[in-house]
Short mmCIF file of C-alpha atoms in Angstrom, two decimals:
data_model
loop_
_atom_site.label_atom_id
_atom_site.label_comp_id
_atom_site.label_asym_id
_atom_site.label_seq_id
_atom_site.Cartn_x
_atom_site.Cartn_y
_atom_site.Cartn_z
CA MET A 1 58.86 39.46 -89.16
CA LEU A 2 55.84 39.24 -87.15
CA ALA A 3 56.45 35.85 -86.27
CA ALA A 4 60.17 36.32 -85.36
CA ASP A 5 59.17 39.31 -83.19
CA ASP A 6 56.88 37.53 -81.13
CA ALA A 7 59.04 34.71 -80.68
CA SER A 8 61.96 37.02 -79.44
CA SER A 9 59.41 39.16 -77.15
CA SER A 10 58.15 35.73 -75.82
CA ARG A 11 61.98 34.28 -75.02
CA GLY A 12 62.91 37.71 -73.85
CA GLY A 13 59.65 37.18 -71.19
CA LEU A 14 61.25 34.47 -70.02
CA LEU A 15 64.46 35.33 -69.96
CA ARG A 16 62.67 38.25 -67.38
CA ASN A 17 60.57 35.77 -65.48
CA LEU A 18 63.44 33.48 -64.63
CA PRO A 19 65.12 35.25 -61.60
CA ILE A 20 61.48 35.20 -60.25
CA ALA A 21 61.22 31.43 -60.99
CA ARG A 22 64.49 30.66 -59.30
CA LEU A 23 63.64 32.55 -56.30
CA ALA A 24 60.36 30.59 -56.11
CA LEU A 25 62.68 27.73 -55.70
CA TYR A 26 64.45 28.53 -52.36
CA PRO A 27 61.24 28.09 -50.51
CA ALA A 28 61.00 24.66 -51.50
CA LEU A 29 64.77 23.76 -51.03
CA ALA A 30 65.08 25.50 -47.74
CA TYR A 31 62.03 23.49 -46.68
CA SER A 32 63.71 20.08 -47.88
CA PHE A 33 67.22 21.23 -46.06
CA LEU A 34 65.48 22.01 -42.42
CA PHE A 35 63.27 18.97 -42.80
CA PHE A 36 65.21 15.89 -44.35
CA VAL A 37 68.68 16.55 -44.78
CA VAL A 38 69.09 18.56 -41.24
CA PRO A 39 67.59 15.55 -39.64
CA PHE A 40 69.02 12.73 -41.84
CA LEU A 41 72.40 14.24 -40.65
CA VAL A 42 71.29 14.01 -37.39
CA MET A 43 70.18 10.61 -37.41
CA PHE A 44 73.75 9.22 -38.98
CA CYS A 45 75.37 11.01 -36.40
CA VAL A 46 73.49 9.89 -33.26
CA SER A 47 73.84 6.25 -35.19
CA PHE A 48 77.39 5.94 -33.96
CA TRP A 49 76.74 7.51 -30.58
CA GLN A 50 76.62 5.74 -27.49
CA ARG A 51 73.80 5.15 -24.76
CA THR A 52 75.44 4.53 -21.35
CA ARG A 53 73.37 4.40 -17.97
CA GLY A 54 70.60 6.33 -19.25
CA ARG A 55 72.43 9.14 -21.66
CA MET A 56 73.69 9.28 -25.32
CA GLU A 57 77.28 9.92 -25.42
CA ALA A 58 78.85 10.71 -28.83
CA THR A 59 81.60 8.47 -28.40
CA TRP A 60 81.64 7.80 -32.61
CA VAL A 61 82.46 3.96 -32.66
CA LEU A 62 80.39 1.90 -34.89
CA ASP A 63 78.98 -0.54 -32.02
CA ASN A 64 75.93 -0.23 -32.75
CA TYR A 65 76.00 -1.96 -36.13
CA THR A 66 77.94 -4.28 -35.10
CA ARG A 67 74.99 -4.82 -32.36
CA PHE A 68 72.18 -4.85 -34.88
CA PHE A 69 73.78 -7.26 -37.29
CA SER A 70 74.63 -9.60 -34.57
CA ARG A 71 71.52 -9.67 -33.02
CA ASP A 72 69.14 -12.39 -34.73
CA TYR A 73 65.64 -10.47 -33.51
CA LEU A 74 66.57 -7.40 -35.40
CA VAL A 75 67.68 -8.79 -38.43
CA ASP A 76 64.74 -11.13 -38.54
CA ALA A 77 62.68 -7.95 -38.33
CA LEU A 78 63.93 -6.61 -41.47
CA TYR A 79 63.86 -9.62 -42.93
CA ASN A 80 60.41 -10.37 -41.97
CA SER A 81 59.35 -6.74 -43.26
CA ALA A 82 61.26 -7.29 -46.88
CA GLU A 83 58.96 -10.39 -46.79
CA VAL A 84 55.76 -9.19 -46.35
CA THR A 85 56.49 -6.18 -48.95
CA VAL A 86 57.86 -8.28 -51.25
CA PHE A 87 54.29 -10.34 -51.27
CA THR A 88 52.49 -7.72 -50.79
CA THR A 89 54.08 -5.84 -54.09
CA ILE A 90 53.66 -8.95 -56.05
CA ILE A 91 50.14 -9.93 -54.71
CA SER A 92 49.05 -6.46 -55.94
CA VAL A 93 50.74 -5.87 -59.38
CA MET A 94 48.67 -9.65 -60.10
CA ILE A 95 45.50 -8.27 -59.32
CA ALA A 96 45.87 -4.64 -60.53
CA TYR A 97 47.07 -4.89 -63.45
CA PRO A 98 44.12 -7.00 -64.84
CA LEU A 99 41.96 -4.43 -63.39
CA ALA A 100 43.60 -1.89 -65.03
CA TYR A 101 43.82 -3.64 -68.63
CA ILE A 102 40.12 -4.36 -68.19
CA LEU A 103 39.47 -0.79 -67.59
CA ALA A 104 41.70 0.94 -70.20
CA PHE A 105 40.57 -1.59 -73.11
CA ARG A 106 37.14 -3.30 -72.32
CA VAL A 107 35.15 -0.73 -70.51
CA PRO A 108 33.67 2.22 -72.67
CA GLN A 109 35.58 5.16 -72.41
CA LYS A 110 32.37 6.80 -70.94
CA TRP A 111 32.14 4.27 -67.56
CA GLN A 112 35.83 4.81 -66.92
CA LYS A 113 35.82 7.74 -65.23
CA LEU A 114 32.74 6.47 -62.94
CA ILE A 115 34.77 3.15 -62.47
CA LEU A 116 37.95 5.41 -61.71
CA LEU A 117 35.91 6.95 -58.77
CA THR A 118 34.83 4.08 -57.50
CA THR A 119 38.46 2.55 -57.36
CA VAL A 120 40.08 5.63 -55.47
CA LEU A 121 36.84 5.63 -52.49
CA PRO A 122 38.92 3.23 -50.30
CA PHE A 123 41.26 6.18 -49.69
CA TRP A 124 38.64 8.72 -48.53
CA THR A 125 38.69 6.06 -45.59
CA ALA A 126 41.11 7.07 -43.17
CA TYR A 127 44.34 4.48 -42.65
CA VAL A 128 43.73 3.19 -38.95
CA VAL A 129 39.92 2.69 -39.94
CA ARG A 130 40.54 0.38 -43.08
CA SER A 131 43.01 -1.54 -40.38
CA TYR A 132 40.33 -1.85 -37.82
CA SER A 133 37.71 -3.19 -40.22
CA TRP A 134 39.84 -5.75 -41.45
CA LEU A 135 40.22 -7.06 -37.96
CA LEU A 136 36.40 -6.82 -37.29
CA VAL A 137 36.58 -9.28 -40.53
CA LEU A 138 39.02 -11.87 -39.41
CA ALA A 139 38.49 -11.61 -35.89
CA ASP A 140 37.45 -15.17 -34.26
CA ASN A 141 34.38 -13.94 -33.92
CA GLY A 142 34.12 -11.53 -37.11
CA ILE A 143 32.24 -12.24 -40.43
CA ILE A 144 34.29 -15.36 -42.01
CA ASN A 145 34.98 -17.21 -38.95
CA SER A 146 31.04 -16.63 -38.12
CA ALA A 147 30.00 -17.78 -41.43
CA LEU A 148 32.09 -20.35 -41.64
CA VAL A 149 30.74 -22.21 -38.27
CA ARG A 150 27.32 -21.39 -38.81
CA VAL A 151 27.62 -22.80 -41.98
CA GLY A 152 29.44 -26.04 -40.56
CA LEU A 153 32.43 -25.56 -42.41
CA VAL A 154 34.59 -25.78 -39.64
CA ALA A 155 34.12 -26.53 -35.87
CA GLU A 156 36.22 -23.52 -34.19
CA PRO A 157 37.51 -20.41 -35.61
CA LEU A 158 40.39 -19.96 -37.90
CA THR A 159 43.34 -18.23 -36.78
CA LEU A 160 42.96 -15.20 -39.40
CA ALA A 161 43.84 -12.18 -37.27
CA TYR A 162 46.98 -11.26 -36.05
CA THR A 163 48.73 -13.08 -38.75
CA ARG A 164 51.17 -12.41 -41.55
CA GLY A 165 48.43 -13.41 -43.91
CA ALA A 166 46.04 -10.83 -42.08
CA THR A 167 49.11 -8.48 -42.85
CA VAL A 168 49.69 -9.05 -46.28
CA LEU A 169 45.83 -8.94 -46.73
CA GLY A 170 45.76 -5.18 -45.31
CA PHE A 171 48.25 -4.05 -47.38
CA VAL A 172 46.83 -5.98 -50.51
CA HIS A 173 43.49 -4.13 -50.27
CA PHE A 174 44.97 -0.52 -50.24
CA PHE A 175 47.83 -1.01 -53.10
CA THR A 176 45.64 -2.84 -55.31
CA MET A 177 43.68 0.59 -55.51
CA LEU A 178 47.41 2.34 -56.13
CA LEU A 179 48.73 0.26 -58.60
CA THR A 180 45.42 0.52 -60.66
CA LEU A 181 45.56 3.91 -60.92
CA THR A 182 49.35 4.05 -61.95
CA ILE A 183 49.06 0.81 -64.32
CA TYR A 184 45.61 2.24 -65.96
CA SER A 185 47.71 5.84 -66.99
CA SER A 186 50.18 4.11 -68.45
CA LEU A 187 48.19 1.57 -70.48
CA ILE A 188 45.93 4.75 -72.06
CA GLN A 189 48.72 6.57 -72.86
CA ILE A 190 49.35 3.24 -75.53
CA PRO A 191 48.41 4.15 -79.14
CA ARG A 192 45.76 1.94 -80.27
CA ASN A 193 47.09 1.91 -83.85
CA PHE A 194 50.28 0.15 -82.22
CA LYS A 195 48.00 -2.83 -81.40
CA GLN A 196 46.22 -2.63 -85.00
CA ALA A 197 49.45 -2.43 -86.26
CA ALA A 198 50.54 -6.00 -84.66
CA SER A 199 47.33 -7.63 -85.72
CA ASP A 200 47.99 -6.55 -89.18
CA LEU A 201 51.62 -8.21 -89.48
CA GLY A 202 50.02 -11.42 -87.85
CA ALA A 203 50.27 -11.31 -83.89
CA SER A 204 47.70 -13.00 -81.98
CA PRO A 205 46.47 -11.24 -79.02
CA LEU A 206 48.58 -12.89 -76.52
CA GLN A 207 51.69 -11.73 -78.77
CA THR A 208 50.50 -8.21 -78.98
CA PHE A 209 49.86 -8.63 -75.71
CA LEU A 210 53.46 -9.72 -74.44
CA HIS A 211 55.26 -7.69 -77.24
CA VAL A 212 53.62 -4.44 -77.35
CA THR A 213 51.37 -3.67 -74.49
CA LEU A 214 53.11 -5.00 -71.55
CA PRO A 215 56.61 -3.31 -72.56
CA LEU A 216 54.72 -0.06 -72.89
CA SER A 217 53.14 -0.69 -69.68
CA VAL A 218 56.02 -1.82 -67.31
CA PRO A 219 56.97 1.61 -66.53
CA GLY A 220 53.19 2.37 -64.72
CA VAL A 221 53.63 -0.99 -63.40
CA ALA A 222 57.52 0.16 -61.75
CA VAL A 223 55.96 3.28 -60.17
CA GLY A 224 53.14 1.88 -58.45
CA ALA A 225 55.46 -1.29 -57.17
CA PHE A 226 58.24 0.85 -56.06
CA LEU A 227 55.31 3.30 -54.54
CA THR A 228 54.37 0.06 -53.01
CA PHE A 229 57.68 -1.37 -51.67
CA VAL A 230 58.09 2.10 -50.38
CA ILE A 231 55.33 2.37 -48.13
CA THR A 232 55.06 -0.53 -47.18
CA ILE A 233 58.51 -1.72 -45.78
CA GLY A 234 57.75 1.45 -43.50
CA ASP A 235 54.33 1.34 -42.56
CA TYR A 236 53.92 0.99 -38.58
CA ILE A 237 49.91 1.25 -38.22
CA THR A 238 48.78 -1.84 -40.51
CA PRO A 239 51.31 -4.80 -38.79
CA GLN A 240 50.48 -3.59 -35.40
CA ILE A 241 46.78 -3.98 -35.75
CA LEU A 242 46.51 -6.87 -37.76
CA GLY A 243 49.30 -8.69 -37.58
CA GLY A 244 49.56 -8.13 -33.37
CA ASN A 245 53.07 -9.53 -31.67
CA SER A 246 52.91 -12.85 -33.87
CA GLU A 247 56.08 -11.71 -35.61
CA VAL A 248 57.95 -7.99 -35.32
CA LEU A 249 58.36 -6.06 -38.68
CA ILE A 250 61.64 -3.40 -38.82
CA PRO A 251 58.97 -0.56 -38.38
CA GLN A 252 57.93 -1.89 -34.78
CA ALA A 253 61.35 -2.87 -33.90
CA ILE A 254 62.50 0.83 -34.40
CA ILE A 255 59.04 1.89 -32.39
CA LEU A 256 60.49 -0.73 -29.53
CA GLN A 257 63.92 0.75 -29.21
CA VAL A 258 62.54 3.98 -29.12
CA GLN A 259 59.60 3.59 -26.52
CA ARG A 260 60.61 0.36 -24.27
CA SER A 261 64.34 1.53 -23.89
CA ALA A 262 64.85 4.74 -25.29
CA ASN A 263 67.63 3.76 -27.95
CA PHE A 264 68.01 6.00 -30.01
CA PRO A 265 71.23 5.06 -31.36
CA MET A 266 70.58 1.44 -31.81
CA ALA A 267 66.91 3.15 -33.70
CA ALA A 268 68.80 5.49 -35.93
CA VAL A 269 70.78 2.42 -37.43
CA MET A 270 67.85 0.76 -38.14
CA SER A 271 66.09 3.43 -39.77
CA LEU A 272 69.50 4.08 -41.80
CA VAL A 273 69.67 0.35 -42.40
CA LEU A 274 66.27 0.65 -44.09
CA MET A 275 67.07 3.71 -45.77
CA VAL A 276 69.76 1.62 -47.56
CA LEU A 277 67.69 -1.21 -48.76
CA VAL A 278 65.32 1.57 -50.57
CA THR A 279 68.00 3.31 -52.10
CA CYS A 280 69.03 -0.08 -53.21
CA VAL A 281 65.44 -1.06 -54.60
CA TYR A 282 65.02 2.56 -55.86
CA LEU A 283 68.33 2.17 -58.48
CA LEU A 284 67.22 -1.21 -59.07
CA PHE A 285 63.71 -0.19 -60.53
CA ASN A 286 65.24 3.16 -61.99
CA ARG A 287 67.50 1.14 -63.79
CA HIS A 288 66.23 -1.80 -64.96
CA LEU A 289 62.39 -0.58 -65.29
CA LYS A 290 63.24 2.60 -66.64
CA MET A 291 60.41 3.95 -64.41
CA ASP A 292 61.71 8.16 -65.57
CA ARG A 293 60.18 7.84 -68.63
CA LEU A 294 56.65 7.20 -67.51
#
């Protein structure tokens, strides 16, 4: 009887607090509406406008979308961004997964927190500072080229900075740490007895990894890979600092449309195309990799 009374009183308390909980949602909903929904609707409307003689006119035509897909340099910017993002995501996953696996299953538990702390140290450095640090390393008179020339392996400095490789390297340095954290959090949730059961049933270590560990860690990989994709494809700082003017990515193209020609309708079109691409990738990750089960 006492347990039943306690349960009923607990439910009654929850019901009484439910309106308060709903009221707590209103500020978050208002914030999302004002700073996400409204700007998105404004950008959507502006994408159909025309810029003539330095002024924007609400003409509501599809000319901006037609111009975007008919101009090779704008389509190439989107294609370059997709390539850099895919390369960054794949390389980061290939490096981060072994690191997370070793940390979760090979490092003693008492040392894991310390190693995790050292893993997140790059996040404590400003994003711009990290990019400029890599520029100092990769420059013609940087650490790598200076060492190669001094040893005699090369006669002239190699072109390392202001290339796609430098951009990908700067991204990988950051996102490898992020992916290590997400994959590690997924690996440590796998019960130890699963691997023991697979071993008792005759599975080799490789078979155990392929049929037990890897499938159960896919949600962590999916979350980290999706975050890597979203942040990389929309990043402006790293390609601008490390990539220079070797090739234009879609964030740089958007900035050029705003700063040089004040073509806000075209910039809105490019932003919407980028959002559609990110949405498609999200649906792919959510459907096939089941990232919502993490």
